Amino acid sequence: EVQLVESGGGLVKPGGSLRLSCAASKFTFSSYTMNWVRQAPGKGLEWVSSISISSTYISYADSVKGRFTVSRDNAKNSLYLQMNSLRAEDTAVYYCAREVGYSGTYSLDYWGQGTLVTVSS
Amino acid sequence: DIQVTQSPSSLSASVGDRVTITCRASQGISNGLSWYQQKPGQAPTLLIYAASSLQSGVPSRFSGSGSGTDFTLTISSLQPADVATYYCLQDYTPPFTFGGGTKVEIK
């Protein structure tokens, strides 16, 4: 079965940086657009970013634009999220999710278990 | 950006009841909406894609409908295993946007 395993979370001070990774297995990673979604403690889901198969198309939520950078390495079956200038409001569990297309629509059919990022002094 | 308003934010119903959750998009998104279930301490799972298509392995008591701006997730007969928070996602065009969530409990 498809596996997505996030890592790299932890405690970081405001203004600091962190790089998240998502290791993919049991599917052809290079054939799928990938997404990052986050969830602040006790709150709802927030879409963060997506990156297409060849990294040609990249999108960000307004809340992270200019601070976060998504990338992927298809040779290593890995997805990354470089997070700079972190703020307290970035505290959340970060999930990576596989995107699948169907007749012009998209959905997130597999999710990792998430990695917790805490931004606090 | 497209906004998505989900209602209600919570509901309590009896086992066997029919439950309906609604999402409204701020502009037309065709059938670009999916539904997710999240149980406490777990990652979300996909229930419905393209507004009305049932994801493989999801019980048939779940169904989705709608197009354009108004969408509905229906649980035809609520079961204890359905206690969870449900989210819709506008996946018609980036930036994608989630609804605020609906927490479903058993009365």
mmCIF file with all atom_site columns, C-alpha atoms in Angstrom:
data_model
loop_
_atom_site.group_PDB
_atom_site.id
_atom_site.type_symbol
_atom_site.label_atom_id
_atom_site.label_alt_id
_atom_site.label_comp_id
_atom_site.label_asym_id
_atom_site.label_entity_id
_atom_site.label_seq_id
_atom_site.pdbx_PDB_ins_code
_atom_site.Cartn_x
_atom_site.Cartn_y
_atom_site.Cartn_z
_atom_site.occupancy
_atom_site.B_iso_or_equiv
_atom_site.pdbx_formal_charge
_atom_site.auth_seq_id
_atom_site.auth_comp_id
_atom_site.auth_asym_id
_atom_site.auth_atom_id
_atom_site.pdbx_PDB_model_num
ATOM 1   C CA . GLU A 1 1   ? 0.000   0.000  0.000   1.00 0.00 ? 1   GLU A CA 1
ATOM 2   C CA . VAL A 1 2   ? 1.053   3.585  -0.644  1.00 0.00 ? 2   VAL A CA 1
ATOM 3   C CA . GLN A 1 3   ? 3.247   4.969  2.117   1.00 0.00 ? 3   GLN A CA 1
ATOM 4   C CA . LEU A 1 4   ? 4.058   8.580  2.942   1.00 0.00 ? 4   LEU A CA 1
ATOM 5   C CA . VAL A 1 5   ? 6.289   9.287  5.931   1.00 0.00 ? 5   VAL A CA 1
ATOM 6   C CA . GLU A 1 6   ? 6.975   12.832 7.059   1.00 0.00 ? 6   GLU A CA 1
ATOM 7   C CA . SER A 1 7   ? 9.985   13.849 9.134   1.00 0.00 ? 7   SER A CA 1
ATOM 8   C CA . GLY A 1 8   ? 11.888  16.938 10.196  1.00 0.00 ? 8   GLY A CA 1
ATOM 9   C CA . GLY A 1 9   ? 9.401   18.495 12.578  1.00 0.00 ? 9   GLY A CA 1
ATOM 10  C CA . GLY A 1 10  ? 10.391  19.879 15.950  1.00 0.00 ? 10  GLY A CA 1
ATOM 11  C CA . LEU A 1 11  ? 10.669  22.959 18.134  1.00 0.00 ? 11  LEU A CA 1
ATOM 12  C CA . VAL A 1 12  ? 12.017  26.119 16.518  1.00 0.00 ? 12  VAL A CA 1
ATOM 13  C CA . LYS A 1 13  ? 12.181  29.733 17.646  1.00 0.00 ? 13  LYS A CA 1
ATOM 14  C CA . PRO A 1 14  ? 10.222  32.475 15.888  1.00 0.00 ? 14  PRO A CA 1
ATOM 15  C CA . GLY A 1 15  ? 12.142  33.660 12.867  1.00 0.00 ? 15  GLY A CA 1
ATOM 16  C CA . GLY A 1 16  ? 13.889  30.334 12.538  1.00 0.00 ? 16  GLY A CA 1
ATOM 17  C CA . SER A 1 17  ? 13.904  27.767 9.747   1.00 0.00 ? 17  SER A CA 1
ATOM 18  C CA . LEU A 1 18  ? 13.031  24.124 9.381   1.00 0.00 ? 18  LEU A CA 1
ATOM 19  C CA . ARG A 1 19  ? 13.010  21.661 6.500   1.00 0.00 ? 19  ARG A CA 1
ATOM 20  C CA . LEU A 1 20  ? 10.370  18.964 6.344   1.00 0.00 ? 20  LEU A CA 1
ATOM 21  C CA . SER A 1 21  ? 10.740  15.802 4.291   1.00 0.00 ? 21  SER A CA 1
ATOM 22  C CA . CYS A 1 22  ? 8.213   13.289 3.042   1.00 0.00 ? 22  CYS A CA 1
ATOM 23  C CA . ALA A 1 23  ? 9.471   9.882  1.957   1.00 0.00 ? 23  ALA A CA 1
ATOM 24  C CA . ALA A 1 24  ? 7.208   8.119  -0.517  1.00 0.00 ? 24  ALA A CA 1
ATOM 25  C CA . SER A 1 25  ? 7.081   4.413  -1.286  1.00 0.00 ? 25  SER A CA 1
ATOM 26  C CA . LYS A 1 26  ? 4.915   1.710  -2.851  1.00 0.00 ? 26  LYS A CA 1
ATOM 27  C CA . PHE A 1 27  ? 3.903   3.901  -5.802  1.00 0.00 ? 27  PHE A CA 1
ATOM 28  C CA . THR A 1 28  ? 5.537   5.720  -8.708  1.00 0.00 ? 28  THR A CA 1
ATOM 29  C CA . PHE A 1 29  ? 6.295   9.015  -6.972  1.00 0.00 ? 29  PHE A CA 1
ATOM 30  C CA . SER A 1 30  ? 7.407   10.757 -10.164 1.00 0.00 ? 30  SER A CA 1
ATOM 31  C CA . SER A 1 31  ? 3.919   10.347 -11.662 1.00 0.00 ? 31  SER A CA 1
ATOM 32  C CA . TYR A 1 32  ? 2.001   12.338 -9.049  1.00 0.00 ? 32  TYR A CA 1
ATOM 33  C CA . THR A 1 33  ? 1.567   15.923 -7.998  1.00 0.00 ? 33  THR A CA 1
ATOM 34  C CA . MET A 1 34  ? 2.180   16.231 -4.255  1.00 0.00 ? 34  MET A CA 1
ATOM 35  C CA . ASN A 1 35  ? 0.758   18.545 -1.617  1.00 0.00 ? 35  ASN A CA 1
ATOM 36  C CA . TRP A 1 36  ? 1.443   19.808 1.888   1.00 0.00 ? 36  TRP A CA 1
ATOM 37  C CA . VAL A 1 37  ? -1.486  20.374 4.265   1.00 0.00 ? 37  VAL A CA 1
ATOM 38  C CA . ARG A 1 38  ? -1.241  21.552 7.856   1.00 0.00 ? 38  ARG A CA 1
ATOM 39  C CA . GLN A 1 39  ? -3.430  21.511 10.951  1.00 0.00 ? 39  GLN A CA 1
ATOM 40  C CA . ALA A 1 40  ? -2.880  23.796 13.914  1.00 0.00 ? 40  ALA A CA 1
ATOM 41  C CA . PRO A 1 41  ? -3.618  22.219 17.313  1.00 0.00 ? 41  PRO A CA 1
ATOM 42  C CA . GLY A 1 42  ? -7.378  21.838 17.740  1.00 0.00 ? 42  GLY A CA 1
ATOM 43  C CA . LYS A 1 43  ? -8.069  23.574 14.424  1.00 0.00 ? 43  LYS A CA 1
ATOM 44  C CA . GLY A 1 44  ? -9.127  22.620 10.924  1.00 0.00 ? 44  GLY A CA 1
ATOM 45  C CA . LEU A 1 45  ? -7.136  21.639 7.877   1.00 0.00 ? 45  LEU A CA 1
ATOM 46  C CA . GLU A 1 46  ? -5.265  24.260 5.848   1.00 0.00 ? 46  GLU A CA 1
ATOM 47  C CA . TRP A 1 47  ? -3.845  23.570 2.396   1.00 0.00 ? 47  TRP A CA 1
ATOM 48  C CA . VAL A 1 48  ? -0.254  24.845 2.203   1.00 0.00 ? 48  VAL A CA 1
ATOM 49  C CA . SER A 1 49  ? 1.363   24.025 -1.133  1.00 0.00 ? 49  SER A CA 1
ATOM 50  C CA . SER A 1 50  ? 1.439   21.790 -4.181  1.00 0.00 ? 50  SER A CA 1
ATOM 51  C CA . ILE A 1 51  ? 4.129   20.815 -6.659  1.00 0.00 ? 51  ILE A CA 1
ATOM 52  C CA . SER A 1 52  ? 3.589   19.146 -10.003 1.00 0.00 ? 52  SER A CA 1
ATOM 53  C CA . ILE A 1 53  ? 5.356   16.094 -11.370 1.00 0.00 ? 53  ILE A CA 1
ATOM 54  C CA . SER A 1 54  ? 8.310   17.935 -12.888 1.00 0.00 ? 54  SER A CA 1
ATOM 55  C CA . SER A 1 55  ? 8.183   20.858 -10.453 1.00 0.00 ? 55  SER A CA 1
ATOM 56  C CA . THR A 1 56  ? 6.868   23.024 -13.288 1.00 0.00 ? 56  THR A CA 1
ATOM 57  C CA . TYR A 1 57  ? 3.730   24.130 -11.453 1.00 0.00 ? 57  TYR A CA 1
ATOM 58  C CA . ILE A 1 58  ? 4.022   25.209 -7.841  1.00 0.00 ? 58  ILE A CA 1
ATOM 59  C CA . SER A 1 59  ? 1.356   26.886 -5.716  1.00 0.00 ? 59  SER A CA 1
ATOM 60  C CA . TYR A 1 60  ? 1.273   28.260 -2.189  1.00 0.00 ? 60  TYR A CA 1
ATOM 61  C CA . ALA A 1 61  ? -1.321  29.475 0.253   1.00 0.00 ? 61  ALA A CA 1
ATOM 62  C CA . ASP A 1 62  ? -1.137  33.235 0.796   1.00 0.00 ? 62  ASP A CA 1
ATOM 63  C CA . SER A 1 63  ? -0.274  32.609 4.448   1.00 0.00 ? 63  SER A CA 1
ATOM 64  C CA . VAL A 1 64  ? 3.081   31.017 3.544   1.00 0.00 ? 64  VAL A CA 1
ATOM 65  C CA . LYS A 1 65  ? 3.939   32.605 0.209   1.00 0.00 ? 65  LYS A CA 1
ATOM 66  C CA . GLY A 1 66  ? 7.427   34.105 0.247   1.00 0.00 ? 66  GLY A CA 1
ATOM 67  C CA . ARG A 1 67  ? 8.451   32.158 3.355   1.00 0.00 ? 67  ARG A CA 1
ATOM 68  C CA . PHE A 1 68  ? 7.981   28.501 2.409   1.00 0.00 ? 68  PHE A CA 1
ATOM 69  C CA . THR A 1 69  ? 9.481   26.676 -0.571  1.00 0.00 ? 69  THR A CA 1
ATOM 70  C CA . VAL A 1 70  ? 8.277   23.295 -1.791  1.00 0.00 ? 70  VAL A CA 1
ATOM 71  C CA . SER A 1 71  ? 10.543  20.999 -3.786  1.00 0.00 ? 71  SER A CA 1
ATOM 72  C CA . ARG A 1 72  ? 10.865  17.366 -4.761  1.00 0.00 ? 72  ARG A CA 1
ATOM 73  C CA . ASP A 1 73  ? 13.526  14.871 -5.769  1.00 0.00 ? 73  ASP A CA 1
ATOM 74  C CA . ASN A 1 74  ? 11.956  12.200 -7.955  1.00 0.00 ? 74  ASN A CA 1
ATOM 75  C CA . ALA A 1 75  ? 15.145  10.134 -7.918  1.00 0.00 ? 75  ALA A CA 1
ATOM 76  C CA . LYS A 1 76  ? 14.896  9.906  -4.131  1.00 0.00 ? 76  LYS A CA 1
ATOM 77  C CA . ASN A 1 77  ? 11.077  9.601  -4.012  1.00 0.00 ? 77  ASN A CA 1
ATOM 78  C CA . SER A 1 78  ? 11.017  12.560 -1.674  1.00 0.00 ? 78  SER A CA 1
ATOM 79  C CA . LEU A 1 79  ? 9.048   15.753 -1.147  1.00 0.00 ? 79  LEU A CA 1
ATOM 80  C CA . TYR A 1 80  ? 10.352  18.696 0.854   1.00 0.00 ? 80  TYR A CA 1
ATOM 81  C CA . LEU A 1 81  ? 9.078   21.870 2.492   1.00 0.00 ? 81  LEU A CA 1
ATOM 82  C CA . GLN A 1 82  ? 11.644  24.511 3.409   1.00 0.00 ? 82  GLN A CA 1
ATOM 83  C CA . MET A 1 83  ? 10.105  26.801 5.999   1.00 0.00 ? 83  MET A CA 1
ATOM 84  C CA . ASN A 1 84  ? 11.787  30.135 6.744   1.00 0.00 ? 84  ASN A CA 1
ATOM 85  C CA . SER A 1 85  ? 10.848  33.128 8.895   1.00 0.00 ? 85  SER A CA 1
ATOM 86  C CA . LEU A 1 86  ? 8.659   30.892 11.019  1.00 0.00 ? 86  LEU A CA 1
ATOM 87  C CA . ARG A 1 87  ? 5.917   32.399 13.139  1.00 0.00 ? 87  ARG A CA 1
ATOM 88  C CA . ALA A 1 88  ? 3.917   31.132 16.090  1.00 0.00 ? 88  ALA A CA 1
ATOM 89  C CA . GLU A 1 89  ? 0.918   30.717 13.794  1.00 0.00 ? 89  GLU A CA 1
ATOM 90  C CA . ASP A 1 90  ? 2.883   28.184 11.729  1.00 0.00 ? 90  ASP A CA 1
ATOM 91  C CA . THR A 1 91  ? 2.664   25.752 14.652  1.00 0.00 ? 91  THR A CA 1
ATOM 92  C CA . ALA A 1 92  ? 0.851   22.733 13.274  1.00 0.00 ? 92  ALA A CA 1
ATOM 93  C CA . VAL A 1 93  ? 0.995   19.130 12.224  1.00 0.00 ? 93  VAL A CA 1
ATOM 94  C CA . TYR A 1 94  ? 2.212   19.077 8.625   1.00 0.00 ? 94  TYR A CA 1
ATOM 95  C CA . TYR A 1 95  ? 0.923   16.347 6.328   1.00 0.00 ? 95  TYR A CA 1
ATOM 96  C CA . CYS A 1 96  ? 2.119   15.406 2.886   1.00 0.00 ? 96  CYS A CA 1
ATOM 97  C CA . ALA A 1 97  ? -0.560  14.080 0.581   1.00 0.00 ? 97  ALA A CA 1
ATOM 98  C CA . ARG A 1 98  ? -0.673  12.541 -2.884  1.00 0.00 ? 98  ARG A CA 1
ATOM 99  C CA . GLU A 1 99  ? -2.875  14.270 -5.437  1.00 0.00 ? 99  GLU A CA 1
ATOM 100 C CA . VAL A 1 100 ? -4.851  12.296 -7.974  1.00 0.00 ? 100 VAL A CA 1
ATOM 101 C CA . GLY A 1 101 ? -6.714  13.716 -10.934 1.00 0.00 ? 101 GLY A CA 1
ATOM 102 C CA . TYR A 1 102 ? -10.124 12.684 -12.275 1.00 0.00 ? 102 TYR A CA 1
ATOM 103 C CA . SER A 1 103 ? -11.888 14.359 -15.186 1.00 0.00 ? 103 SER A CA 1
ATOM 104 C CA . GLY A 1 104 ? -10.427 17.780 -14.497 1.00 0.00 ? 104 GLY A CA 1
ATOM 105 C CA . THR A 1 105 ? -10.780 17.622 -10.740 1.00 0.00 ? 105 THR A CA 1
ATOM 106 C CA . TYR A 1 106 ? -8.285  16.659 -8.100  1.00 0.00 ? 106 TYR A CA 1
ATOM 107 C CA . SER A 1 107 ? -8.294  15.064 -4.682  1.00 0.00 ? 107 SER A CA 1
ATOM 108 C CA . LEU A 1 108 ? -5.821  13.942 -2.037  1.00 0.00 ? 108 LEU A CA 1
ATOM 109 C CA . ASP A 1 109 ? -6.081  10.183 -1.932  1.00 0.00 ? 109 ASP A CA 1
ATOM 110 C CA . TYR A 1 110 ? -3.227  9.235  0.401   1.00 0.00 ? 110 TYR A CA 1
ATOM 111 C CA . TRP A 1 111 ? -1.861  11.109 3.403   1.00 0.00 ? 111 TRP A CA 1
ATOM 112 C CA . GLY A 1 112 ? 1.091   10.624 5.695   1.00 0.00 ? 112 GLY A CA 1
ATOM 113 C CA . GLN A 1 113 ? 0.714   10.577 9.474   1.00 0.00 ? 113 GLN A CA 1
ATOM 114 C CA . GLY A 1 114 ? 2.136   14.062 9.834   1.00 0.00 ? 114 GLY A CA 1
ATOM 115 C CA . THR A 1 115 ? 5.023   15.752 11.614  1.00 0.00 ? 115 THR A CA 1
ATOM 116 C CA . LEU A 1 116 ? 4.564   18.370 14.333  1.00 0.00 ? 116 LEU A CA 1
ATOM 117 C CA . VAL A 1 117 ? 6.189   21.767 14.000  1.00 0.00 ? 117 VAL A CA 1
ATOM 118 C CA . THR A 1 118 ? 6.164   23.985 17.080  1.00 0.00 ? 118 THR A CA 1
ATOM 119 C CA . VAL A 1 119 ? 7.268   27.599 16.801  1.00 0.00 ? 119 VAL A CA 1
ATOM 120 C CA . SER A 1 120 ? 7.921   29.030 20.234  1.00 0.00 ? 120 SER A CA 1
ATOM 121 C CA . SER A 1 121 ? 10.551  30.934 22.133  1.00 0.00 ? 121 SER A CA 1
ATOM 122 C CA . ASP B 2 1   ? -9.080  32.951 -4.088  1.00 0.00 ? 1   ASP B CA 1
ATOM 123 C CA . ILE B 2 2   ? -12.131 30.713 -3.725  1.00 0.00 ? 2   ILE B CA 1
ATOM 124 C CA . GLN B 2 3   ? -13.623 30.558 -0.240  1.00 0.00 ? 3   GLN B CA 1
ATOM 125 C CA . VAL B 2 4   ? -15.550 27.565 1.055   1.00 0.00 ? 4   VAL B CA 1
ATOM 126 C CA . THR B 2 5   ? -18.178 27.796 3.792   1.00 0.00 ? 5   THR B CA 1
ATOM 127 C CA . GLN B 2 6   ? -19.083 24.540 5.532   1.00 0.00 ? 6   GLN B CA 1
ATOM 128 C CA . SER B 2 7   ? -22.088 23.985 7.780   1.00 0.00 ? 7   SER B CA 1
ATOM 129 C CA . PRO B 2 8   ? -22.945 23.060 10.420  1.00 0.00 ? 8   PRO B CA 1
ATOM 130 C CA . SER B 2 9   ? -19.752 23.246 12.466  1.00 0.00 ? 9   SER B CA 1
ATOM 131 C CA . SER B 2 10  ? -21.004 20.398 14.629  1.00 0.00 ? 10  SER B CA 1
ATOM 132 C CA . LEU B 2 11  ? -23.947 18.066 14.908  1.00 0.00 ? 11  LEU B CA 1
ATOM 133 C CA . SER B 2 12  ? -25.223 15.320 17.150  1.00 0.00 ? 12  SER B CA 1
ATOM 134 C CA . ALA B 2 13  ? -27.425 12.573 15.759  1.00 0.00 ? 13  ALA B CA 1
ATOM 135 C CA . SER B 2 14  ? -28.659 9.128  16.700  1.00 0.00 ? 14  SER B CA 1
ATOM 136 C CA . VAL B 2 15  ? -27.403 5.863  15.274  1.00 0.00 ? 15  VAL B CA 1
ATOM 137 C CA . GLY B 2 16  ? -29.338 5.187  12.082  1.00 0.00 ? 16  GLY B CA 1
ATOM 138 C CA . ASP B 2 17  ? -30.128 8.834  11.395  1.00 0.00 ? 17  ASP B CA 1
ATOM 139 C CA . ARG B 2 18  ? -29.558 10.471 8.036   1.00 0.00 ? 18  ARG B CA 1
ATOM 140 C CA . VAL B 2 19  ? -26.900 13.181 8.332   1.00 0.00 ? 19  VAL B CA 1
ATOM 141 C CA . THR B 2 20  ? -26.256 15.999 5.871   1.00 0.00 ? 20  THR B CA 1
ATOM 142 C CA . ILE B 2 21  ? -23.290 18.363 5.713   1.00 0.00 ? 21  ILE B CA 1
ATOM 143 C CA . THR B 2 22  ? -23.116 21.281 3.289   1.00 0.00 ? 22  THR B CA 1
ATOM 144 C CA . CYS B 2 23  ? -20.332 23.249 1.617   1.00 0.00 ? 23  CYS B CA 1
ATOM 145 C CA . ARG B 2 24  ? -20.791 26.398 -0.415  1.00 0.00 ? 24  ARG B CA 1
ATOM 146 C CA . ALA B 2 25  ? -18.092 27.840 -2.654  1.00 0.00 ? 25  ALA B CA 1
ATOM 147 C CA . SER B 2 26  ? -17.717 31.567 -3.229  1.00 0.00 ? 26  SER B CA 1
ATOM 148 C CA . GLN B 2 27  ? -17.751 30.993 -6.995  1.00 0.00 ? 27  GLN B CA 1
ATOM 149 C CA . GLY B 2 28  ? -18.564 28.154 -9.337  1.00 0.00 ? 28  GLY B CA 1
ATOM 150 C CA . ILE B 2 29  ? -16.161 25.232 -9.127  1.00 0.00 ? 29  ILE B CA 1
ATOM 151 C CA . SER B 2 30  ? -17.960 22.717 -11.368 1.00 0.00 ? 30  SER B CA 1
ATOM 152 C CA . ASN B 2 31  ? -17.532 19.372 -9.569  1.00 0.00 ? 31  ASN B CA 1
ATOM 153 C CA . GLY B 2 32  ? -14.137 20.244 -8.084  1.00 0.00 ? 32  GLY B CA 1
ATOM 154 C CA . LEU B 2 33  ? -14.907 19.298 -4.506  1.00 0.00 ? 33  LEU B CA 1
ATOM 155 C CA . SER B 2 34  ? -13.840 16.372 -2.351  1.00 0.00 ? 34  SER B CA 1
ATOM 156 C CA . TRP B 2 35  ? -14.775 15.208 1.144   1.00 0.00 ? 35  TRP B CA 1
ATOM 157 C CA . TYR B 2 36  ? -12.501 13.894 3.898   1.00 0.00 ? 36  TYR B CA 1
ATOM 158 C CA . GLN B 2 37  ? -13.038 12.157 7.226   1.00 0.00 ? 37  GLN B CA 1
ATOM 159 C CA . GLN B 2 38  ? -10.656 12.717 10.119  1.00 0.00 ? 38  GLN B CA 1
ATOM 160 C CA . LYS B 2 39  ? -10.866 10.687 13.300  1.00 0.00 ? 39  LYS B CA 1
ATOM 161 C CA . PRO B 2 40  ? -9.137  11.956 16.460  1.00 0.00 ? 40  PRO B CA 1
ATOM 162 C CA . GLY B 2 41  ? -5.372  11.555 16.334  1.00 0.00 ? 41  GLY B CA 1
ATOM 163 C CA . GLN B 2 42  ? -5.409  10.313 12.747  1.00 0.00 ? 42  GLN B CA 1
ATOM 164 C CA . ALA B 2 43  ? -4.672  11.722 9.323   1.00 0.00 ? 43  ALA B CA 1
ATOM 165 C CA . PRO B 2 44  ? -7.623  12.572 7.072   1.00 0.00 ? 44  PRO B CA 1
ATOM 166 C CA . THR B 2 45  ? -8.910  9.989  4.617   1.00 0.00 ? 45  THR B CA 1
ATOM 167 C CA . LEU B 2 46  ? -10.620 10.596 1.291   1.00 0.00 ? 46  LEU B CA 1
ATOM 168 C CA . LEU B 2 47  ? -14.331 9.734  1.139   1.00 0.00 ? 47  LEU B CA 1
ATOM 169 C CA . ILE B 2 48  ? -15.693 11.405 -1.998  1.00 0.00 ? 48  ILE B CA 1
ATOM 170 C CA . TYR B 2 49  ? -13.957 12.930 -5.026  1.00 0.00 ? 49  TYR B CA 1
ATOM 171 C CA . ALA B 2 50  ? -15.295 14.926 -7.962  1.00 0.00 ? 50  ALA B CA 1
ATOM 172 C CA . ALA B 2 51  ? -18.250 15.909 -5.776  1.00 0.00 ? 51  ALA B CA 1
ATOM 173 C CA . SER B 2 52  ? -20.075 12.589 -6.043  1.00 0.00 ? 52  SER B CA 1
ATOM 174 C CA . SER B 2 53  ? -17.672 9.709  -6.720  1.00 0.00 ? 53  SER B CA 1
ATOM 175 C CA . LEU B 2 54  ? -17.170 7.277  -3.858  1.00 0.00 ? 54  LEU B CA 1
ATOM 176 C CA . GLN B 2 55  ? -13.535 6.482  -3.079  1.00 0.00 ? 55  GLN B CA 1
ATOM 177 C CA . SER B 2 56  ? -12.698 2.774  -3.213  1.00 0.00 ? 56  SER B CA 1
ATOM 178 C CA . GLY B 2 57  ? -13.268 1.042  0.115   1.00 0.00 ? 57  GLY B CA 1
ATOM 179 C CA . VAL B 2 58  ? -15.572 3.692  1.549   1.00 0.00 ? 58  VAL B CA 1
ATOM 180 C CA . PRO B 2 59  ? -18.931 2.375  2.820   1.00 0.00 ? 59  PRO B CA 1
ATOM 181 C CA . SER B 2 60  ? -21.878 3.026  0.526   1.00 0.00 ? 60  SER B CA 1
ATOM 182 C CA . ARG B 2 61  ? -23.767 4.895  3.257   1.00 0.00 ? 61  ARG B CA 1
ATOM 183 C CA . PHE B 2 62  ? -21.590 7.873  2.313   1.00 0.00 ? 62  PHE B CA 1
ATOM 184 C CA . SER B 2 63  ? -22.622 9.885  -0.733  1.00 0.00 ? 63  SER B CA 1
ATOM 185 C CA . GLY B 2 64  ? -21.882 13.270 -2.231  1.00 0.00 ? 64  GLY B CA 1
ATOM 186 C CA . SER B 2 65  ? -23.849 15.541 -4.503  1.00 0.00 ? 65  SER B CA 1
ATOM 187 C CA . GLY B 2 66  ? -23.769 19.008 -5.980  1.00 0.00 ? 66  GLY B CA 1
ATOM 188 C CA . SER B 2 67  ? -22.161 21.090 -8.653  1.00 0.00 ? 67  SER B CA 1
ATOM 189 C CA . GLY B 2 68  ? -21.284 24.726 -9.162  1.00 0.00 ? 68  GLY B CA 1
ATOM 190 C CA . THR B 2 69  ? -21.366 26.341 -5.727  1.00 0.00 ? 69  THR B CA 1
ATOM 191 C CA . ASP B 2 70  ? -23.439 24.052 -3.494  1.00 0.00 ? 70  ASP B CA 1
ATOM 192 C CA . PHE B 2 71  ? -22.392 20.608 -2.342  1.00 0.00 ? 71  PHE B CA 1
ATOM 193 C CA . THR B 2 72  ? -23.634 18.030 0.133   1.00 0.00 ? 72  THR B CA 1
ATOM 194 C CA . LEU B 2 73  ? -22.171 15.055 1.962   1.00 0.00 ? 73  LEU B CA 1
ATOM 195 C CA . THR B 2 74  ? -24.789 12.608 3.205   1.00 0.00 ? 74  THR B CA 1
ATOM 196 C CA . ILE B 2 75  ? -24.431 9.708  5.614   1.00 0.00 ? 75  ILE B CA 1
ATOM 197 C CA . SER B 2 76  ? -27.571 7.671  4.996   1.00 0.00 ? 76  SER B CA 1
ATOM 198 C CA . SER B 2 77  ? -27.522 5.780  8.302   1.00 0.00 ? 77  SER B CA 1
ATOM 199 C CA . LEU B 2 78  ? -25.133 7.088  10.931  1.00 0.00 ? 78  LEU B CA 1
ATOM 200 C CA . GLN B 2 79  ? -22.945 4.465  12.586  1.00 0.00 ? 79  GLN B CA 1
ATOM 201 C CA . PRO B 2 80  ? -20.713 4.713  15.679  1.00 0.00 ? 80  PRO B CA 1
ATOM 202 C CA . ALA B 2 81  ? -17.671 4.342  13.416  1.00 0.00 ? 81  ALA B CA 1
ATOM 203 C CA . ASP B 2 82  ? -18.658 7.597  11.692  1.00 0.00 ? 82  ASP B CA 1
ATOM 204 C CA . VAL B 2 83  ? -17.827 9.745  14.710  1.00 0.00 ? 83  VAL B CA 1
ATOM 205 C CA . ALA B 2 84  ? -15.256 12.103 13.221  1.00 0.00 ? 84  ALA B CA 1
ATOM 206 C CA . THR B 2 85  ? -14.721 15.548 11.779  1.00 0.00 ? 85  THR B CA 1
ATOM 207 C CA . TYR B 2 86  ? -15.567 15.955 8.110   1.00 0.00 ? 86  TYR B CA 1
ATOM 208 C CA . TYR B 2 87  ? -13.987 18.462 5.740   1.00 0.00 ? 87  TYR B CA 1
ATOM 209 C CA . CYS B 2 88  ? -14.708 19.516 2.206   1.00 0.00 ? 88  CYS B CA 1
ATOM 210 C CA . LEU B 2 89  ? -11.916 20.666 -0.080  1.00 0.00 ? 89  LEU B CA 1
ATOM 211 C CA . GLN B 2 90  ? -12.228 22.915 -3.087  1.00 0.00 ? 90  GLN B CA 1
ATOM 212 C CA . ASP B 2 91  ? -9.790  21.292 -5.519  1.00 0.00 ? 91  ASP B CA 1
ATOM 213 C CA . TYR B 2 92  ? -10.965 22.977 -8.688  1.00 0.00 ? 92  TYR B CA 1
ATOM 214 C CA . THR B 2 93  ? -8.088  25.459 -8.838  1.00 0.00 ? 93  THR B CA 1
ATOM 215 C CA . PRO B 2 94  ? -5.124  26.419 -6.638  1.00 0.00 ? 94  PRO B CA 1
ATOM 216 C CA . PRO B 2 95  ? -4.918  27.672 -4.015  1.00 0.00 ? 95  PRO B CA 1
ATOM 217 C CA . PHE B 2 96  ? -7.068  24.814 -2.778  1.00 0.00 ? 96  PHE B CA 1
ATOM 218 C CA . THR B 2 97  ? -9.254  25.662 0.214   1.00 0.00 ? 97  THR B CA 1
ATOM 219 C CA . PHE B 2 98  ? -10.819 23.533 2.934   1.00 0.00 ? 98  PHE B CA 1
ATOM 220 C CA . GLY B 2 99  ? -14.119 24.122 4.616   1.00 0.00 ? 99  GLY B CA 1
ATOM 221 C CA . GLY B 2 100 ? -14.013 24.764 8.342   1.00 0.00 ? 100 GLY B CA 1
ATOM 222 C CA . GLY B 2 101 ? -15.027 21.218 9.266   1.00 0.00 ? 101 GLY B CA 1
ATOM 223 C CA . THR B 2 102 ? -18.069 19.524 10.799  1.00 0.00 ? 102 THR B CA 1
ATOM 224 C CA . LYS B 2 103 ? -17.701 17.505 13.983  1.00 0.00 ? 103 LYS B CA 1
ATOM 225 C CA . VAL B 2 104 ? -20.160 14.603 14.029  1.00 0.00 ? 104 VAL B CA 1
ATOM 226 C CA . GLU B 2 105 ? -21.098 12.990 17.318  1.00 0.00 ? 105 GLU B CA 1
ATOM 227 C CA . ILE B 2 106 ? -23.566 10.315 18.407  1.00 0.00 ? 106 ILE B CA 1
ATOM 228 C CA . LYS B 2 107 ? -26.518 11.474 20.499  1.00 0.00 ? 107 LYS B CA 1
#
